[in-house]
CSV table of C-alpha atoms in Angstrom, one decimal:
chain,number,residue,atom,x,y,z
A,222,MET,CA,112.7,101.7,105.1
A,223,LYS,CA,111.2,101.4,101.8
A,224,LYS,CA,107.8,103.1,103.2
A,225,LEU,CA,106.9,106.3,104.7
A,226,LEU,CA,103.3,106.7,106.0
A,227,ILE,CA,102.6,110.7,106.7
A,228,ALA,CA,99.1,111.1,106.9
A,229,SER,CA,96.6,110.0,109.4
A,230,LEU,CA,93.9,110.9,107.9
A,231,ILE,CA,92.3,109.8,104.3
A,232,ILE,CA,92.3,113.4,102.3
A,233,ILE,CA,89.9,113.0,99.5
A,234,LEU,CA,87.6,114.8,96.8
A,235,LEU,CA,84.1,112.8,96.3
A,236,ILE,CA,83.1,114.0,93.0
A,237,SER,CA,79.3,113.3,91.5
A,238,LEU,CA,79.7,115.4,88.2
A,239,LEU,CA,77.3,117.9,87.9
A,240,SER,CA,78.8,119.4,85.0
A,241,CYS,CA,82.1,119.2,83.0
A,242,SER,CA,83.9,121.4,80.5
A,243,LYS,CA,86.8,121.7,78.5
A,244,ASN,CA,88.0,123.9,75.8
A,245,VAL,CA,87.9,122.7,72.4
A,246,GLN,CA,88.3,124.0,68.9
A,247,PRO,CA,85.0,124.1,67.0
A,248,GLN,CA,84.7,122.6,63.7
A,249,ALA,CA,84.8,124.7,60.6
A,250,LYS,CA,81.5,123.6,59.4
A,251,PRO,CA,79.1,123.1,62.2
A,252,SER,CA,77.4,119.6,61.9
A,253,ILE,CA,73.5,119.0,62.2
A,254,ALA,CA,72.8,119.2,66.0
A,255,SER,CA,72.7,115.9,68.1
A,256,GLU,CA,73.4,114.2,71.3
A,257,LYS,CA,77.1,113.4,71.4
A,258,THR,CA,79.3,111.8,74.1
A,259,VAL,CA,82.4,112.3,73.8
A,260,ILE,CA,85.0,110.3,76.6
A,261,ILE,CA,88.4,112.2,77.6
A,262,LYS,CA,90.3,110.9,79.7
A,263,GLY,CA,94.6,110.5,81.5
A,264,LYS,CA,96.1,113.4,79.7
A,265,ASP,CA,92.9,114.7,77.8
A,266,LEU,CA,91.3,116.1,81.4
A,267,LYS,CA,94.3,118.4,81.6
A,268,GLY,CA,92.1,122.0,82.5
A,269,THR,CA,88.8,120.4,82.7
A,270,GLU,CA,86.9,122.0,85.0
A,271,LEU,CA,84.0,120.2,87.5
A,272,THR,CA,81.1,121.7,89.3
A,273,ALA,CA,81.0,118.5,91.3
A,274,PHE,CA,80.6,118.0,95.6
A,275,ASP,CA,83.4,117.5,98.0
A,276,GLU,CA,83.4,114.9,100.9
A,277,GLN,CA,81.3,117.7,102.8
A,278,GLY,CA,78.6,117.3,100.3
A,279,ARG,CA,79.3,121.3,99.6
A,280,LYS,CA,79.1,122.2,95.7
A,281,GLN,CA,82.5,123.6,94.4
A,282,LYS,CA,84.3,124.6,91.0
A,283,PHE,CA,87.1,121.9,90.9
A,284,GLN,CA,90.0,122.7,87.8
A,285,ILE,CA,92.4,119.6,87.1
A,286,LYS,CA,95.8,122.0,86.0
A,287,ASP,CA,97.5,118.7,85.2
A,288,VAL,CA,97.6,115.5,84.8
A,289,GLU,CA,101.2,113.0,84.3
A,290,LEU,CA,101.8,109.3,84.6
A,291,ASP,CA,102.8,108.3,87.8
A,292,PRO,CA,106.5,108.1,87.8
A,293,LYS,CA,106.3,105.2,90.9
A,294,ASP,CA,103.9,103.1,88.4
A,295,PRO,CA,106.1,100.4,86.6
A,296,GLU,CA,102.9,99.5,84.4
A,297,LYS,CA,102.8,103.5,83.3
A,298,GLU,CA,98.7,103.0,83.4
A,299,THR,CA,98.2,105.4,87.0
A,300,TYR,CA,97.5,109.0,86.4
A,301,LEU,CA,98.3,111.9,88.6
A,302,TYR,CA,95.8,114.4,88.6
A,303,THR,CA,96.6,118.5,90.2
A,304,VAL,CA,93.2,119.5,91.3
A,305,PHE,CA,92.4,123.1,92.5
A,306,TYR,CA,89.6,124.1,94.1
A,307,GLN,CA,87.6,127.6,94.0
A,308,ASP,CA,87.8,128.7,97.8
A,309,GLN,CA,83.9,129.8,98.1
A,310,THR,CA,85.6,132.3,101.3
A,311,ASP,CA,87.9,134.6,99.0
A,312,SER,CA,87.4,133.0,95.4
A,313,GLN,CA,90.9,131.9,94.9
A,314,TRP,CA,92.0,128.6,93.2
A,315,LYS,CA,93.9,126.2,95.8
A,316,ASN,CA,95.1,123.2,95.6
A,317,LEU,CA,93.5,120.4,96.8
A,318,CYS,CA,95.9,118.3,98.1
A,319,GLN,CA,98.7,118.7,100.8
A,320,PRO,CA,102.2,117.9,99.9
A,321,ASP,CA,103.5,114.4,100.5
A,322,VAL,CA,107.0,113.2,101.7
A,323,ASN,CA,108.5,113.7,98.6
A,324,LYS,CA,106.8,116.8,98.6
A,325,VAL,CA,104.3,116.1,95.8
A,326,ALA,CA,100.7,117.7,96.3
A,327,LYS,CA,98.7,115.5,93.5
A,328,ALA,CA,95.8,113.1,93.8
A,329,ILE,CA,94.8,109.1,92.3
A,330,SER,CA,91.2,109.3,90.7
A,331,LEU,CA,89.5,105.9,91.6
A,332,SER,CA,86.0,104.7,91.1
A,333,GLY,CA,83.1,105.0,93.7
A,334,SER,CA,83.5,106.5,97.4
A,335,TRP,CA,84.2,106.1,101.0
A,336,ASP,CA,82.1,106.2,103.9
A,337,GLU,CA,82.9,107.6,107.6
A,338,THR,CA,83.4,103.8,108.7
A,339,GLY,CA,86.2,104.0,106.0
A,340,LYS,CA,84.5,100.9,103.8
A,341,HIS,CA,84.4,101.5,99.6
A,342,ILE,CA,80.9,102.3,98.0
A,343,GLU,CA,80.9,101.1,95.0
A,344,SER,CA,79.4,103.6,92.0
A,345,SER,CA,79.3,104.3,88.4
A,346,ASP,CA,78.5,107.6,88.5
A,347,ILE,CA,81.0,109.0,91.5
A,348,PHE,CA,85.0,108.9,91.7
A,349,THR,CA,87.5,109.7,94.1
A,350,PHE,CA,90.3,111.9,94.3
A,351,GLY,CA,92.6,110.6,96.9
A,352,CYS,CA,95.5,112.5,97.5
A,353,THR,CA,99.1,111.1,97.4
A,354,ASN,CA,99.7,111.7,101.1
A,355,GLY,CA,96.4,109.6,102.0
A,356,ALA,CA,95.9,106.2,102.5
A,357,LEU,CA,93.8,105.5,99.3
A,358,ALA,CA,96.7,107.5,96.8
A,359,LYS,CA,99.6,105.1,99.0
A,360,CYS,CA,98.0,102.2,98.6
A,361,VAL,CA,97.3,101.9,94.8
A,362,ARG,CA,101.1,103.0,94.8
A,363,PHE,CA,102.0,99.8,97.2
A,364,GLY,CA,100.5,98.1,94.3
A,365,TYR,CA,97.2,97.3,95.5
A,366,LYS,CA,95.1,98.5,92.4
A,367,PRO,CA,91.7,97.7,93.4
A,368,TRP,CA,90.6,97.6,89.2
A,369,LYS,CA,93.0,95.2,88.6
A,370,SER,CA,93.5,91.0,89.7
A,371,PHE,CA,97.2,89.3,90.7
A,372,GLN,CA,97.6,85.9,90.4
A,373,GLY,CA,93.8,85.5,89.7
A,374,LYS,CA,93.0,87.4,92.5
A,375,PRO,CA,91.0,90.7,92.3
A,376,LEU,CA,92.9,93.6,94.3
A,377,ARG,CA,89.9,95.4,95.8
A,378,ASP,CA,90.0,93.6,98.9
A,379,TYR,CA,93.8,94.0,99.4
A,380,HIS,CA,93.5,97.9,98.9
A,381,GLN,CA,90.6,97.7,101.2
A,382,ALA,CA,92.6,96.0,103.8
A,383,CYS,CA,95.7,98.2,102.9
A,384,THR,CA,93.6,101.5,103.6
A,385,ARG,CA,92.7,100.0,107.0
A,386,MET,CA,96.4,99.2,107.7
A,387,VAL,CA,98.3,102.9,106.6
A,388,ARG,CA,95.7,104.4,109.3
A,389,ALA,CA,96.0,101.8,111.8
A,390,ASP,CA,92.0,101.4,111.8
A,391,TYR,CA,92.3,98.6,113.7
A,392,CYS,CA,88.5,98.0,114.7
A,393,GLY,CA,87.3,99.0,110.7
A,394,ASN,CA,85.1,102.2,112.1
A,395,GLY,CA,87.2,104.8,110.2
A,396,LYS,CA,89.1,105.6,113.6
A,397,ALA,CA,92.7,106.2,112.6
A,398,HIS,CA,95.5,105.2,115.5
A,399,THR,CA,98.4,106.4,113.9
A,400,ARG,CA,100.5,109.0,114.1
A,401,ASP,CA,102.3,111.5,111.4
A,402,GLU,CA,105.6,110.5,110.2
A,403,THR,CA,105.3,106.7,111.6
A,404,LEU,CA,107.2,104.1,109.8
A,405,ILE,CA,105.9,100.8,108.7
A,406,ASP,CA,106.7,97.8,106.7
A,407,VAL,CA,104.2,96.4,104.7
A,408,HIS,CA,103.9,92.6,102.9
A,409,ASP,CA,101.1,90.4,102.0
A,410,VAL,CA,100.0,86.9,101.3
A,411,LEU,CA,100.8,87.7,97.2
A,412,ASN,CA,104.2,88.8,98.0
A,413,ILE,CA,103.3,92.2,96.2
A,414,GLN,CA,105.2,93.8,99.0
A,415,LYS,CA,108.2,91.3,100.8
A,416,PRO,CA,109.4,92.4,104.2
A,417,THR,CA,112.2,94.2,104.3
A,418,PRO,CA,115.1,91.8,105.6
A,419,ASN,CA,116.8,93.3,108.7
A,420,ASN,CA,114.1,96.1,109.3
A,421,LYS,CA,114.6,96.3,112.9
A,422,MET,CA,110.9,96.3,113.6
A,423,VAL,CA,108.6,94.0,115.4
A,424,PHE,CA,105.5,92.2,113.3
A,425,GLU,CA,102.5,94.8,114.4
A,426,ALA,CA,99.1,93.4,113.0
A,427,ALA,CA,97.4,91.4,110.1
A,428,TRP,CA,94.9,93.0,107.9
A,429,GLN,CA,91.6,92.4,106.3
A,430,PRO,CA,89.2,94.5,104.4
A,431,ASP,CA,87.1,95.3,107.9
A,432,GLY,CA,90.5,96.2,110.1
A,433,ALA,CA,93.0,94.0,112.0
A,434,THR,CA,92.3,90.2,111.9
A,435,CYS,CA,94.9,90.7,115.0
A,436,ILE,CA,96.7,92.6,116.6
A,437,ASN,CA,100.6,91.5,117.9
A,438,HIS,CA,101.1,95.1,119.4
A,439,PRO,CA,100.1,98.5,118.8
A,440,ARG,CA,101.5,101.1,116.4
A,441,TRP,CA,101.8,103.5,119.8
A,442,PHE,CA,101.4,101.9,122.8
A,443,ASP,CA,99.3,104.3,124.5
A,444,LYS,CA,96.8,103.5,122.1
A,445,LEU,CA,96.1,100.0,123.7
A,446,SER,CA,93.6,100.9,126.0
A,447,GLU,CA,91.4,103.0,123.8
A,448,ILE,CA,91.2,100.0,121.0
A,449,ARG,CA,90.2,97.6,123.3
A,450,GLN,CA,87.4,99.9,124.4
A,451,GLU,CA,86.4,100.6,120.9
A,452,CYS,CA,85.9,97.2,119.6
A,453,PRO,CA,86.0,94.7,122.7
A,454,ASN,CA,83.7,92.4,120.4
A,455,LYS,CA,85.9,92.2,117.4
A,456,LEU,CA,89.2,91.6,118.6
A,457,ASN,CA,88.3,89.8,121.6
A,458,GLY,CA,91.4,87.1,121.8
A,459,ARG,CA,93.2,88.7,119.0
A,460,ILE,CA,95.4,91.3,120.7
A,461,ASN,CA,98.4,88.9,121.6
A,462,GLU,CA,97.6,87.7,124.8
A,463,ASN,CA,98.8,84.0,123.7
A,464,GLY,CA,101.0,84.2,121.4
A,465,SER,CA,99.1,83.6,118.7
A,466,CYS,CA,99.7,86.7,116.6
A,467,ASN,CA,103.4,87.4,117.1
A,468,THR,CA,104.4,86.7,113.5
A,469,ALA,CA,103.1,86.9,110.3
A,470,LYS,CA,102.9,83.3,109.9
A,471,LYS,CA,101.5,82.3,113.0
A,472,ALA,CA,98.6,85.2,111.9
A,473,GLN,CA,98.1,83.5,108.9
A,474,GLN,CA,97.7,80.1,110.3
A,475,ASN,CA,95.5,81.2,112.8
A,476,TRP,CA,93.6,83.3,110.6
A,477,PRO,CA,93.3,82.3,107.1
A,478,SER,CA,91.4,85.8,106.0
A,479,ALA,CA,94.4,87.6,106.8
A,480,LEU,CA,95.5,89.4,103.3
A,481,LEU,CA,98.2,91.8,104.3
A,482,PHE,CA,100.8,92.1,107.5
A,483,ASN,CA,102.8,95.4,108.8
A,484,ASP,CA,105.9,95.4,111.0
A,485,SER,CA,106.3,98.8,113.3
A,486,PHE,CA,108.9,99.6,115.9
A,487,LEU,CA,108.2,98.3,119.6
A,488,ARG,CA,107.4,101.5,121.4
A,489,LYS,CA,107.1,100.9,124.7
A,490,PRO,CA,105.5,102.5,127.5
């Protein structure tokens, strides 16, 4: 299988910069005092210390221990950050991220933040570190880079729809309906990702930025009644009682707003 989804939760750090420091060698001759903005990016961020807020709103100290180009990015433009935070209970420095399936505990930086419903909030003052075992980074690595366009189409909505899909957030309210180590196969209308032939899976759902467009079957059957109760109006007539959503082609014909699709194993009760 080409895609393995592990984390059912998005593990992120929301950073609104309060201060930023980095060791810099002093100049031989000090110049006249003046205000100057120094922009550092990419590998130059290694060793940077930040005072920022985590996603619970707590002010903490963070340190970028290492920076490297993502080896999974064929365009060589995405960086992986090893971010540590100082645990206030014991003052020890600890990795912000948990290891992913490849035992990588790193993060990708993205502009803006995501609220409690999983919706992206754009901001020029806030950026988010999305760990590689979470939905935000996974979707970047699938090719849905929210800062780019593909075939003239901005990928921001594709990235947002992908985060819903990864977490099985059918209702688009931030509530996940998946489990650790659940396999799915991803494809989309732009063919950034294409379906894997003979994957022995069944079409699961179509997706747009606010959640599932329609559902053929839930990733885990025991979640079906829960999903129906959670958002009865949103998915009314869109959980495949009449065959309108039993393939990606039918889903796209009936709901042209769908951007992404996925297959998963059919798990019967």
